[in-house]
PDB file of C-alpha atoms in Angstrom:
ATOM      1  CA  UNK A1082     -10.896 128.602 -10.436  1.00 44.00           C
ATOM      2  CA  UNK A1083     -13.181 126.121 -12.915  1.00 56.00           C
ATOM      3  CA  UNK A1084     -16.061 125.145 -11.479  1.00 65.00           C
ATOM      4  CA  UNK A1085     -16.008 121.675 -10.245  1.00 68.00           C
ATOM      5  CA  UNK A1086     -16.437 118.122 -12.508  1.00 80.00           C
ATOM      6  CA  UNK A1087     -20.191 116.986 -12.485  1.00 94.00           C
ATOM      7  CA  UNK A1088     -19.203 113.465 -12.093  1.00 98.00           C
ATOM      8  CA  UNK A1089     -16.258 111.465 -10.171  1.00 98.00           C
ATOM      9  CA  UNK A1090     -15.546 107.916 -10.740  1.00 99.00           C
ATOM     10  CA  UNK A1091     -13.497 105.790  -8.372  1.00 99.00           C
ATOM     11  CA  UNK A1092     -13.197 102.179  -7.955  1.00 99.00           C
ATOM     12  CA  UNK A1093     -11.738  99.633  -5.560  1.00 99.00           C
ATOM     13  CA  UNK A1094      -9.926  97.151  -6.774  1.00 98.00           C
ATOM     14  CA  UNK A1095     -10.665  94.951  -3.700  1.00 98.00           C
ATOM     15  CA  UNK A1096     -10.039  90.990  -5.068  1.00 96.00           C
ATOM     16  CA  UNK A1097     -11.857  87.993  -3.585  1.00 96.00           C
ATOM     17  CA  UNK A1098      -9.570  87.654  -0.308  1.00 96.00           C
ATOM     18  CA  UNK A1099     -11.394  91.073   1.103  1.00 96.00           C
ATOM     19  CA  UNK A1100     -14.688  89.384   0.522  1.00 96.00           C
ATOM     20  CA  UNK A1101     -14.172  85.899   2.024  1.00 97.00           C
ATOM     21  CA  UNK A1102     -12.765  88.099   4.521  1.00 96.00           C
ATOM     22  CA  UNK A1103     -15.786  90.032   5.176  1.00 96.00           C
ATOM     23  CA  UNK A1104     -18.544  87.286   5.211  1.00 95.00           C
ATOM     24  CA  UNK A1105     -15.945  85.102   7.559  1.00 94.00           C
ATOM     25  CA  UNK A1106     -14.782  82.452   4.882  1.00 95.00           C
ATOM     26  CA  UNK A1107     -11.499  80.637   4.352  1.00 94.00           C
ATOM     27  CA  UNK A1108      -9.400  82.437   1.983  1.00 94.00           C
ATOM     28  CA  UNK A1109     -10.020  81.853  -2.200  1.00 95.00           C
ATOM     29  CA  UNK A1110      -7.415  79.705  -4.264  1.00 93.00           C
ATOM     30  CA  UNK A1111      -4.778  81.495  -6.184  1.00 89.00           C
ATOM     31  CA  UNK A1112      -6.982  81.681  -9.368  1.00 90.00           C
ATOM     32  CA  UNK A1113      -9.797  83.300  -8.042  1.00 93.00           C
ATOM     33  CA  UNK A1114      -7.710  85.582  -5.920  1.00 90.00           C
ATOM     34  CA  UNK A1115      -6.345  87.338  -9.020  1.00 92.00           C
ATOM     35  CA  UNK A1116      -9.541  87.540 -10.667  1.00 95.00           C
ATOM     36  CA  UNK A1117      -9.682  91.460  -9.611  1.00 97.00           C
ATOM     37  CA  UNK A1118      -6.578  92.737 -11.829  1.00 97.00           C
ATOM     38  CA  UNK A1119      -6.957  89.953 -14.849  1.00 96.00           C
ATOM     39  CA  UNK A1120     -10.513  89.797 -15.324  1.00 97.00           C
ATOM     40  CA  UNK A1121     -12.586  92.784 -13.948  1.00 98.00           C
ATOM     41  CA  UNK A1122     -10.176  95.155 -14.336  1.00 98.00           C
ATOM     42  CA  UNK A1123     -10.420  95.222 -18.038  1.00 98.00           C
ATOM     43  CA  UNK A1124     -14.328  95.275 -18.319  1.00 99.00           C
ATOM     44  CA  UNK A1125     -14.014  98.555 -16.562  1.00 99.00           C
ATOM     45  CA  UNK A1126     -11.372  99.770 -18.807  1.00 99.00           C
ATOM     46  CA  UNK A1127     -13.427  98.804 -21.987  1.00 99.00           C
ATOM     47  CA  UNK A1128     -16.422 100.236 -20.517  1.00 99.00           C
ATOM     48  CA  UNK A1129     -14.792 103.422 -19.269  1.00 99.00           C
ATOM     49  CA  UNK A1130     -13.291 103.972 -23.118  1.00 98.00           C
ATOM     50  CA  UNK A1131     -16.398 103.836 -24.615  1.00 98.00           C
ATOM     51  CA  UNK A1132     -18.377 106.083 -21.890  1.00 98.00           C
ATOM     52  CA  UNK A1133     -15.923 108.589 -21.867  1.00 97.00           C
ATOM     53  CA  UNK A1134     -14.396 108.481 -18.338  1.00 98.00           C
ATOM     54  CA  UNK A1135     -11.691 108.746 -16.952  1.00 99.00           C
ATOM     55  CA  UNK A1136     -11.821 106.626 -12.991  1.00 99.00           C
ATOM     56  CA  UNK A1137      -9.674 106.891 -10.014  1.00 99.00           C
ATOM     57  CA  UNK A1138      -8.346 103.247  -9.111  1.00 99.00           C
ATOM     58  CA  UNK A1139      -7.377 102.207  -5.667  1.00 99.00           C
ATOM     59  CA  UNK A1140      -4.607  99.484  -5.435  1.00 99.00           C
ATOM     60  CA  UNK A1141      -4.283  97.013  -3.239  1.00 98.00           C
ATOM     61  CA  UNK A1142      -0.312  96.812  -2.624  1.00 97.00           C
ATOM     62  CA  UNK A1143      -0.268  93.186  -2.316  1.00 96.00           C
ATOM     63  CA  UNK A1144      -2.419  92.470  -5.045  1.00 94.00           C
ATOM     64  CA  UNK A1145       0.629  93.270  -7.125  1.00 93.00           C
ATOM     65  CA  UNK A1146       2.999  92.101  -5.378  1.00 90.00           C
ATOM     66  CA  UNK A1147       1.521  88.563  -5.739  1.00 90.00           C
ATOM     67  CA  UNK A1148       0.820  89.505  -9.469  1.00 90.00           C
ATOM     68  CA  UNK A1149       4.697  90.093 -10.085  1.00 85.00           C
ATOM     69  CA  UNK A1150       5.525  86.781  -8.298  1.00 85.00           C
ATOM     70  CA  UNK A1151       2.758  84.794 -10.527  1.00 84.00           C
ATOM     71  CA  UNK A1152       3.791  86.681 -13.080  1.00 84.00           C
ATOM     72  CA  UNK A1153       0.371  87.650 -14.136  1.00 87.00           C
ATOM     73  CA  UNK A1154      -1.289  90.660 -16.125  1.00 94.00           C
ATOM     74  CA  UNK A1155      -1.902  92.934 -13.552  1.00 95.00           C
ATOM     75  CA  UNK A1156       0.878  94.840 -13.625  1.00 95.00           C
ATOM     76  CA  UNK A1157       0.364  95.278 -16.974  1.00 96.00           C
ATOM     77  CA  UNK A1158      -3.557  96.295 -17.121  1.00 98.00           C
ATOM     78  CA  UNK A1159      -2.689  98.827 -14.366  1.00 98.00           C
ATOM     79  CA  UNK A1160      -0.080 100.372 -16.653  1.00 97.00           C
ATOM     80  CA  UNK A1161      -2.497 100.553 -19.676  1.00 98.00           C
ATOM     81  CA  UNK A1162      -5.426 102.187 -17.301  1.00 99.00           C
ATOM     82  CA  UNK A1163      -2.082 105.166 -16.578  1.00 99.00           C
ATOM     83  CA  UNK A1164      -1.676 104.927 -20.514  1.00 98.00           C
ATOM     84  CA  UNK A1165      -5.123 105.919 -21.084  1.00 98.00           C
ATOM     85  CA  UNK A1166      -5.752 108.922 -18.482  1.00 98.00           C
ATOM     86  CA  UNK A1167      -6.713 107.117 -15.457  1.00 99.00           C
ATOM     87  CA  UNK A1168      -5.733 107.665 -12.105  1.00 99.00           C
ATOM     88  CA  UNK A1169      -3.924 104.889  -9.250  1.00 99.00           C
ATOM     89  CA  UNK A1170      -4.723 105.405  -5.807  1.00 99.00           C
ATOM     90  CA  UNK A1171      -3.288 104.000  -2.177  1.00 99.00           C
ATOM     91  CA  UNK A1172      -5.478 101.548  -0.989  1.00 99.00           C
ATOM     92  CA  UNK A1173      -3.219 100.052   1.797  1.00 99.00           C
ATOM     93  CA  UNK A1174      -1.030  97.026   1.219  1.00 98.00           C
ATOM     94  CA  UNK A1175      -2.434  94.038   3.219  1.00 98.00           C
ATOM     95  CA  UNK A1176      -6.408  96.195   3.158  1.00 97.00           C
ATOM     96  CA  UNK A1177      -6.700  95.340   6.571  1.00 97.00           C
ATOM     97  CA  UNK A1178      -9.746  95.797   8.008  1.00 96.00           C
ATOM     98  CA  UNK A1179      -8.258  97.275  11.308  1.00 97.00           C
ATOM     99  CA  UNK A1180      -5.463  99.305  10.127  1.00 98.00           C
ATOM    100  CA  UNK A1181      -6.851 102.076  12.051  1.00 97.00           C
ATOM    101  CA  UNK A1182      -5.887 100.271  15.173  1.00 97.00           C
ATOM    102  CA  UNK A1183      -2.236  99.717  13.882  1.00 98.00           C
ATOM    103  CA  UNK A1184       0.150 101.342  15.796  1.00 98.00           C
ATOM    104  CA  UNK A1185       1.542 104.563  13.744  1.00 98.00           C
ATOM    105  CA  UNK A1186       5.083 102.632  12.346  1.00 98.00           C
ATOM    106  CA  UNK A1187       2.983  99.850  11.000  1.00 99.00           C
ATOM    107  CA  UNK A1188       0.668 101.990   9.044  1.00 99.00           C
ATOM    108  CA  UNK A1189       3.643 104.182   8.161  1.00 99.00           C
ATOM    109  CA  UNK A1190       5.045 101.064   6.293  1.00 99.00           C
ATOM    110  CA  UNK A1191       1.800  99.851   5.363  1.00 99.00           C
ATOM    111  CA  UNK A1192       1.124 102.737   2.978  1.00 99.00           C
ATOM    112  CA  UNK A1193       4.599 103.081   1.953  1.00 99.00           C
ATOM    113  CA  UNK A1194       5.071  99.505   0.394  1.00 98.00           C
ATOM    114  CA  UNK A1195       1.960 100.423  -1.622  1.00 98.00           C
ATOM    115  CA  UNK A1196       2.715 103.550  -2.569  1.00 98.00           C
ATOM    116  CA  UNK A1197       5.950 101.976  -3.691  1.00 98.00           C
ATOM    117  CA  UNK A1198       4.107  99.328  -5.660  1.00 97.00           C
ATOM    118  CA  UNK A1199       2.229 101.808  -7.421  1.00 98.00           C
ATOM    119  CA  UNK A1200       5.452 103.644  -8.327  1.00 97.00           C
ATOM    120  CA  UNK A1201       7.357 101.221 -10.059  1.00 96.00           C
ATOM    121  CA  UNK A1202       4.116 101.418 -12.521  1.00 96.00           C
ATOM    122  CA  UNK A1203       4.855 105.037 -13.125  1.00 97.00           C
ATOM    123  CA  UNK A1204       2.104 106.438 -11.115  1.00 98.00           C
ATOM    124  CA  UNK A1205       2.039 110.028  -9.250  1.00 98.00           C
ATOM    125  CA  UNK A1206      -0.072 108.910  -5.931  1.00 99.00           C
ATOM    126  CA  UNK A1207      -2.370 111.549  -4.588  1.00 98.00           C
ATOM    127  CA  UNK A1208      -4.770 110.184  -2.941  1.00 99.00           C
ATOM    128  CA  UNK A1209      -5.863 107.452  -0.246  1.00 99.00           C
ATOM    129  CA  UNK A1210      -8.696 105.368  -0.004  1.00 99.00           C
ATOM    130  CA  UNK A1211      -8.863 103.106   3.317  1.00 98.00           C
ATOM    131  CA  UNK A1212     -10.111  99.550   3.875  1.00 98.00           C
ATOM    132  CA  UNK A1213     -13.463  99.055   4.689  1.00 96.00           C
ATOM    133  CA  UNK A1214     -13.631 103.076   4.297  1.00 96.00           C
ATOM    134  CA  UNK A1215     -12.834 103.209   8.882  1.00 96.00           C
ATOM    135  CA  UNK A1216     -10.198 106.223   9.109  1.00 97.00           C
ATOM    136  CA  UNK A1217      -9.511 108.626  12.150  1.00 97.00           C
ATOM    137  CA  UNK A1218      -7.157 111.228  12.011  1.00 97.00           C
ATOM    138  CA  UNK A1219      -4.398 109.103  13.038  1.00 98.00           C
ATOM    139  CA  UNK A1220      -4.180 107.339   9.895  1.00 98.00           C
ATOM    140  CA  UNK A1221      -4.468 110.203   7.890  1.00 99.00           C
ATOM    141  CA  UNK A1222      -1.435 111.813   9.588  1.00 99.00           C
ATOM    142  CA  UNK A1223       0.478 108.675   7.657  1.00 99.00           C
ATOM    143  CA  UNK A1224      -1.377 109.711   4.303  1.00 99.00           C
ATOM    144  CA  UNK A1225      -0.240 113.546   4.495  1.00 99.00           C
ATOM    145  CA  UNK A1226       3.347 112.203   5.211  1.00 98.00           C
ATOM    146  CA  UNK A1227       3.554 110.323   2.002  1.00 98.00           C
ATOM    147  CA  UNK A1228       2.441 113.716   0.487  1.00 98.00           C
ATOM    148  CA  UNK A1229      -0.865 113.132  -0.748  1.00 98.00           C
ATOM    149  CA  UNK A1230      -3.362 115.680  -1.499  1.00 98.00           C
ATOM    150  CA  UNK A1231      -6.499 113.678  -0.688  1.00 98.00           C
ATOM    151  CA  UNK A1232      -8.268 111.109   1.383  1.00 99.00           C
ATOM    152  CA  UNK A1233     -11.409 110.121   0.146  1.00 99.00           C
ATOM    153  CA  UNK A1234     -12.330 107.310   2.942  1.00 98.00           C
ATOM    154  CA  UNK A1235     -16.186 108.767   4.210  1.00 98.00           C
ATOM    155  CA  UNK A1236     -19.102 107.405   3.031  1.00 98.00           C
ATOM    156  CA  UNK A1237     -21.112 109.381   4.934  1.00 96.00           C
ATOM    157  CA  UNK A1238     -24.587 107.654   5.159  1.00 96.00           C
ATOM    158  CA  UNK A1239     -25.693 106.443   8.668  1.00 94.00           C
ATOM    159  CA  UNK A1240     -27.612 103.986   6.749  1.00 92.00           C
ATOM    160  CA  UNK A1241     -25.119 101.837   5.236  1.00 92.00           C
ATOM    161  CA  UNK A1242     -23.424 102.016   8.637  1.00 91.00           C
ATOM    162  CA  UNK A1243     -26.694 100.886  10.744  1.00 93.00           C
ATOM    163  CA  UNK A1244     -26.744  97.831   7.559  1.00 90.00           C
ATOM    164  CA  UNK A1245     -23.514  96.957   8.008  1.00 90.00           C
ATOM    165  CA  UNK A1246     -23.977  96.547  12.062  1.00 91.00           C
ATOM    166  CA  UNK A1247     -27.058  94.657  11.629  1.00 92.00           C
ATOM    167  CA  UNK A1248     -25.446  91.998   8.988  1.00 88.00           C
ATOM    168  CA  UNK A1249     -22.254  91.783  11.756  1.00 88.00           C
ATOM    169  CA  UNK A1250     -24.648  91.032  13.934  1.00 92.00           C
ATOM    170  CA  UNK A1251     -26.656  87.841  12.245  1.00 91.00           C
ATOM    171  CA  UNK A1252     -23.308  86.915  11.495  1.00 88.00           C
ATOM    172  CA  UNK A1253     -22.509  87.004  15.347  1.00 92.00           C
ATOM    173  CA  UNK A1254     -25.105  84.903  16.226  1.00 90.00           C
ATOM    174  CA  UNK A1255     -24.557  82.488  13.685  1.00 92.00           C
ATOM    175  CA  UNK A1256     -21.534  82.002  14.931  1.00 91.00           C
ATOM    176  CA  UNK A1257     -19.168  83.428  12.090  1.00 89.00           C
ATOM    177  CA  UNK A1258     -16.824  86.203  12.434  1.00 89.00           C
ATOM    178  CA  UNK A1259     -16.202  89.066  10.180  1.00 93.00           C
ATOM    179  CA  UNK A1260     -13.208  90.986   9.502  1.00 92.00           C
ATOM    180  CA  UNK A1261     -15.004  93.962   9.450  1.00 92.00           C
ATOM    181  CA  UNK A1262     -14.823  96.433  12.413  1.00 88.00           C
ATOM    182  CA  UNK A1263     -17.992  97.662  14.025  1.00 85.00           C
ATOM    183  CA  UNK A1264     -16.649 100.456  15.311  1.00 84.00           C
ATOM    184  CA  UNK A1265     -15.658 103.673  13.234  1.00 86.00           C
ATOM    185  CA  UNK A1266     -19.274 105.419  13.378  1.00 89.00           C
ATOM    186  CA  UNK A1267     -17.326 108.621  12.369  1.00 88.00           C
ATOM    187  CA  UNK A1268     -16.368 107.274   8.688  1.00 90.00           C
ATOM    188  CA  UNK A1269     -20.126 107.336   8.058  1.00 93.00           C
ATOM    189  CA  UNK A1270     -21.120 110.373   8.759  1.00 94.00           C
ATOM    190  CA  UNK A1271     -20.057 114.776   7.617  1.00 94.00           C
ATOM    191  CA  UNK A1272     -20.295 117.095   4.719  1.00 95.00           C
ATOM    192  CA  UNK A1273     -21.269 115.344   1.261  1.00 96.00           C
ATOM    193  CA  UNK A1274     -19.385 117.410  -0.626  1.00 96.00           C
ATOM    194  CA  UNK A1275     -15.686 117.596  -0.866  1.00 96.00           C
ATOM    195  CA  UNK A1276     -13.904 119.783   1.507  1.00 96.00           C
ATOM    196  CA  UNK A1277     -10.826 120.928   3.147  1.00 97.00           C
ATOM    197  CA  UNK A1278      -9.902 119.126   6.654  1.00 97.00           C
ATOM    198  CA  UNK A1279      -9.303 120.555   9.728  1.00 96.00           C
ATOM    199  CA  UNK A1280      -7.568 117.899  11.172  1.00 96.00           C
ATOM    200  CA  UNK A1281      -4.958 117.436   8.946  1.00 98.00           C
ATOM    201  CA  UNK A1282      -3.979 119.149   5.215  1.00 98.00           C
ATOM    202  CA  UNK A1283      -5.989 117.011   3.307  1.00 98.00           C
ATOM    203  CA  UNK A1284      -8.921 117.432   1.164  1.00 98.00           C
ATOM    204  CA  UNK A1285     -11.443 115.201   1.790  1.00 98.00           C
ATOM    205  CA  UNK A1286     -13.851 113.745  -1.253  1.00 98.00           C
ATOM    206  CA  UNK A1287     -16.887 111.913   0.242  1.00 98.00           C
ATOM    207  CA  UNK A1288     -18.589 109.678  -1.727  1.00 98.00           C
ATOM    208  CA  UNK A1289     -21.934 110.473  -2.796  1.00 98.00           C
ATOM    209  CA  UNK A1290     -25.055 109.668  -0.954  1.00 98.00           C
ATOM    210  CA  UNK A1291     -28.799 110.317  -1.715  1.00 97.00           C
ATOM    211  CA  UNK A1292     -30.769 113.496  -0.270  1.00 96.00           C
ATOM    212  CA  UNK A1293     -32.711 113.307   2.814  1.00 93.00           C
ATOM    213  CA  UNK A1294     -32.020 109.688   3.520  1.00 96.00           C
ATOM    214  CA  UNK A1295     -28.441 109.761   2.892  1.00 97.00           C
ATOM    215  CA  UNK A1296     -28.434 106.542   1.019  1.00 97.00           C
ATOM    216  CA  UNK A1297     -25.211 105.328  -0.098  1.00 97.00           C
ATOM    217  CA  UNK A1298     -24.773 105.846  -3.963  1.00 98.00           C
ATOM    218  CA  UNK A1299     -22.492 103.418  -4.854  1.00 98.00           C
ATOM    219  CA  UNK A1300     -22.239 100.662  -7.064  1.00 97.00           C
ATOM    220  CA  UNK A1301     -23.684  97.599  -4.536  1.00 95.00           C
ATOM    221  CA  UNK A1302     -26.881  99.705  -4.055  1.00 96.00           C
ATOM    222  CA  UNK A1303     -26.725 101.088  -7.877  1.00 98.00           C
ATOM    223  CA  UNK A1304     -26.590  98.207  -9.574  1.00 97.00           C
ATOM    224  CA  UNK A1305     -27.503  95.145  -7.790  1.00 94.00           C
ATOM    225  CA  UNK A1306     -29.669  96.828  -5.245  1.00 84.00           C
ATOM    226  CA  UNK A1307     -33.158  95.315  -4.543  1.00 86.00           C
ATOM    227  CA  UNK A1308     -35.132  96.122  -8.312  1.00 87.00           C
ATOM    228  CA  UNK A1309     -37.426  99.100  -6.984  1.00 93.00           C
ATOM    229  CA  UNK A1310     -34.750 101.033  -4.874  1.00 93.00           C
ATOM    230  CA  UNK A1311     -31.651  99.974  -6.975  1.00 95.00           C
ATOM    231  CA  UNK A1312     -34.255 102.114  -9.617  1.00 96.00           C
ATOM    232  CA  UNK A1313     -34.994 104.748  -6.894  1.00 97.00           C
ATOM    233  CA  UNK A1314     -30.991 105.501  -6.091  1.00 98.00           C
ATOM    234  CA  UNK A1315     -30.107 105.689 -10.195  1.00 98.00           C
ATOM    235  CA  UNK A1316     -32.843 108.380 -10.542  1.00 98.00           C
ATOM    236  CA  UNK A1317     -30.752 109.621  -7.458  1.00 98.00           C
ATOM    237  CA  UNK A1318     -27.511 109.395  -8.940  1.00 98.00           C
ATOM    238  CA  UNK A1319     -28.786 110.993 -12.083  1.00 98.00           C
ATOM    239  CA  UNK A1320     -30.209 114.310 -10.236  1.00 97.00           C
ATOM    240  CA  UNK A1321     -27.523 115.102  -8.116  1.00 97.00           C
ATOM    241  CA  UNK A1322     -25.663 117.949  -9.616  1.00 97.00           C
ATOM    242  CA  UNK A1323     -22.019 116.484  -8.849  1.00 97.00           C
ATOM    243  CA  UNK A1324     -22.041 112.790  -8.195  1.00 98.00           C
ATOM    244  CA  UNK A1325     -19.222 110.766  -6.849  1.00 99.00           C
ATOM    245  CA  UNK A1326     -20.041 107.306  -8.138  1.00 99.00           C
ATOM    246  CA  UNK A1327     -18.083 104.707  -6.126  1.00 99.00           C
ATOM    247  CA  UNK A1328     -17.734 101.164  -7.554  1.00 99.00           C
ATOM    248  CA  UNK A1329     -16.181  98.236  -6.800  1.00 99.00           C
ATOM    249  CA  UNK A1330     -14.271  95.513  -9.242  1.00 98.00           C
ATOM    250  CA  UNK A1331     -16.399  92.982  -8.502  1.00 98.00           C
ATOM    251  CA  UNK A1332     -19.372  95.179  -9.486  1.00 98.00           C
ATOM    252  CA  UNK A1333     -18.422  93.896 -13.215  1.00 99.00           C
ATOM    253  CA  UNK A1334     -17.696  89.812 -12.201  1.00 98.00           C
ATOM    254  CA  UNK A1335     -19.557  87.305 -13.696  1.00 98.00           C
ATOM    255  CA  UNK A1336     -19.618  84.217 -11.596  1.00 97.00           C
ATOM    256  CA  UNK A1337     -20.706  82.580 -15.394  1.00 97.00           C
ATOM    257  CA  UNK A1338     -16.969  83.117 -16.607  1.00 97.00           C
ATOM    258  CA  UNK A1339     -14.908  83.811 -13.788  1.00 97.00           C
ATOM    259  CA  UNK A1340     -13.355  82.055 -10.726  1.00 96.00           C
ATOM    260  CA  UNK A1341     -15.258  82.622  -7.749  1.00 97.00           C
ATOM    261  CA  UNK A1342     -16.526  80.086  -4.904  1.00 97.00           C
ATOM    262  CA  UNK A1343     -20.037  79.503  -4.622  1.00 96.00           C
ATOM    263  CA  UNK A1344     -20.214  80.463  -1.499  1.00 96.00           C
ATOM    264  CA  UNK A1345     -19.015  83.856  -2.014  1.00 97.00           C
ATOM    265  CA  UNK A1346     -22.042  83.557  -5.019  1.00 97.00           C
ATOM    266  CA  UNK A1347     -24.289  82.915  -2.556  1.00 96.00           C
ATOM    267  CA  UNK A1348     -23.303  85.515  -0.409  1.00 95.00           C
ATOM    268  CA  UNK A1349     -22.279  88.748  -2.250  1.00 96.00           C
ATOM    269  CA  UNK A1350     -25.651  91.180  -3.408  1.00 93.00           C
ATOM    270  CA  UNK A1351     -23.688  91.866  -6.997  1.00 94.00           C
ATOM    271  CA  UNK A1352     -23.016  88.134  -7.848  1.00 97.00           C
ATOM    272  CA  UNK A1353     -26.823  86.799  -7.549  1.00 96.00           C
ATOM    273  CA  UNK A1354     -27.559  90.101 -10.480  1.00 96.00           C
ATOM    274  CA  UNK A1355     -26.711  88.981 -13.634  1.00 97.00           C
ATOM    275  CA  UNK A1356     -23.624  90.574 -14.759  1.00 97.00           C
ATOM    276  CA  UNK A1357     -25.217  92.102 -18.187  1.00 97.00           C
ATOM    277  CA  UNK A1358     -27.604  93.730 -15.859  1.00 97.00           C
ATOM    278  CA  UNK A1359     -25.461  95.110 -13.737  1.00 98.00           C
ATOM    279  CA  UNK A1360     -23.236  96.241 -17.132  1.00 98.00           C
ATOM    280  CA  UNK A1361     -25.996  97.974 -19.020  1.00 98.00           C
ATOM    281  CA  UNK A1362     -26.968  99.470 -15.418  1.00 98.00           C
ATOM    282  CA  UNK A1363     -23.343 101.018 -14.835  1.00 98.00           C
ATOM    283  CA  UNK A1364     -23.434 102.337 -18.748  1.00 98.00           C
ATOM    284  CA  UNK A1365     -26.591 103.897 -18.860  1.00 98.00           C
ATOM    285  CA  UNK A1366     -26.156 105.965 -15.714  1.00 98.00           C
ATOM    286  CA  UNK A1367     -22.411 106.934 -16.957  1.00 98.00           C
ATOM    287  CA  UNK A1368     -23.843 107.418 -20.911  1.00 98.00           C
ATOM    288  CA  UNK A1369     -26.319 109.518 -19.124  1.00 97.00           C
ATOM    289  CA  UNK A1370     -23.984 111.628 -16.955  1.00 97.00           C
ATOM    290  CA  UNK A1371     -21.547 112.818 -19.892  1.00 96.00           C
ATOM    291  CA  UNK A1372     -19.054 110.348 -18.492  1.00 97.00           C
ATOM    292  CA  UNK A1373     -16.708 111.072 -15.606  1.00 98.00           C
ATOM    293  CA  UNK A1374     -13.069 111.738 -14.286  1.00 98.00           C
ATOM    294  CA  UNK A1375     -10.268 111.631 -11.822  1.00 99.00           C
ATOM    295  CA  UNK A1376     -10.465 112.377  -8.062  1.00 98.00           C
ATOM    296  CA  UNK A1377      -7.490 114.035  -8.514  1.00 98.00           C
ATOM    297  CA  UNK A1378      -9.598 116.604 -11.088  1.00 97.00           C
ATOM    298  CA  UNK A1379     -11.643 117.837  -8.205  1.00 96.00           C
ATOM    299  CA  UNK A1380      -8.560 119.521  -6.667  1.00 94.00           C
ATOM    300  CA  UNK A1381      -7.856 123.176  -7.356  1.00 84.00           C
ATOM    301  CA  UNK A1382      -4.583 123.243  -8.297  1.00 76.00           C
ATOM    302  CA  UNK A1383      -3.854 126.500  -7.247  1.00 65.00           C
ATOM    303  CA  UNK A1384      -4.390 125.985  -3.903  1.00 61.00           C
ATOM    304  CA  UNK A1385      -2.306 123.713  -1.478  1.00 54.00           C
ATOM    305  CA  UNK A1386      -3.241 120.421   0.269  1.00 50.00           C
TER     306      UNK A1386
END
């Protein structure tokens, strides 16, 4: 068996809608909506080309679904990312915060229209990615029936979690709502390097996280992280013998050029960093780390699911 890939890229392709969603705003107009598939979509494929990697996309179902009916791009710039040796993975269809509440037959269709989606682009789904990373067993009992090989849903860094409660919180007391859940402690915690399930036949592919702390090494904290640890977690990423480097697509928007409310601005870590620092961030630590690949690459294929 080869010895596994040094680096792992995967991105969300999570479009305004998730974040309105998440800081408890009315939902973005049509044109900023799409901005995920038509605009920062292709600065990661341009980037990716020229550092060499190859990335592991999650899809949100509906994205392209309203794509097709607008008859936008997005179909098309997920078809070009197949073309050139990337990877499309199951991100649920409506990336509902609480699909892990969802009684079984809804997920089960859930993950089905989006694996459907992503098959009419010509995509072999593997793997499953869910929203706002809360999974239990449950869930993944739907993912195994679609025969996937992987989930790769923990983040396992208490930190981020304990963050994530505290910002619900000031939001509670403000008197906005998220559509976050507070609860799934378990999707933040467990081994940091991939590993076979015992709950169901899945492998599991954590995303990385720093020593000792268990930081969360991910594109938020990477590249628009406060100046001094943003620094701190790169160094991070960059010592780590096998890094999986989880980004987001609005990691590479540029509220300069593209649709987005200024609220959201005001809001969102990555959108007060200018986007050519947050660029020449991403590509140095990629340049730096011989590039990347697939989730699917981390798989021995000579063993089952």
């Amino acid at each position: 068996m080869s010895s596994p890939p040094a680096t792992l890229v995967s991105v969300d392709l999570d479009d305004a809608a998730c974040y309105h969603a998440i800081h408890g705003l009315p939902p973005p107009d049509p044109e900023q909506a799409r901005a995920a598939l038509e605009r920062w979509l292709p600065r990661f494929l341009e980037l990716f080309a020229r550092a060499r990697v190859h990335a592991t996309f999650f899809v949100i179902g509906r994205e392209l679904r309203r794509d097709a009916d607008d008859r936008g791009r997005g179909a098309e710039l997920l078809r070009r990312a197949l073309a050139e040796g990337h990877e499309l993975g199951n991100h649920g269809h409506a990336h509902a915060y609480d699909l892990v509440r969802w009684p079984a037959e809804r997920q089960r269709d859930d993950l089905r229209a989006c694996d459907a989606a992503l098959r009419e682009l010509g995509a072999t789904v593997e793997g499953f990615r869910a929203p706002g990373y809360t999974h239990d067993a449950e869930l993944l009992r739907r993912v195994v029936e679609l025969g996937y090989r992987y989930d790769s849903s923990c983040l396992p860094s208490p930190a981020y979690y304990a963050t994530k409660l505290a910002v619900m919180g000031a939001m509670a007391l403000r008197g906005e709502r998220s559509s976050s859940l507070a609860t799934g402690g378990r999707s933040f915690v467990g081994p940091v390097e991939p590993y076979r399930r015992r709950d169901v036949p899945l492998w599991e592919l954590p995303m990385s996280v720093s020593p000792h702390l268990r930081l969360p090494l991910i594109g938020t904290f990477l590249l628009a992280g406060p100046g001094p640890l943003s620094a701190a977690l790169r160094r991070a990423a960059l010592r780590l013998p096998r890094l999986h480097l989880e980004l987001h697509a609005i990691d590479l928007a540029d509220p300069e050029r593209d649709p987005i409310a200024p609220v959201l601005v005001e809001r969102q870590p990555e959108l007060k960093v200018p986007w050519r620092v947050r660029h020449e961030r991403l590509w140095e630590l990629l340049r730096r780390r011989g590039g990347g690949t697939t989730l699917r690459s981390a798989i021995p294929r000579d063993e089952p699911s």
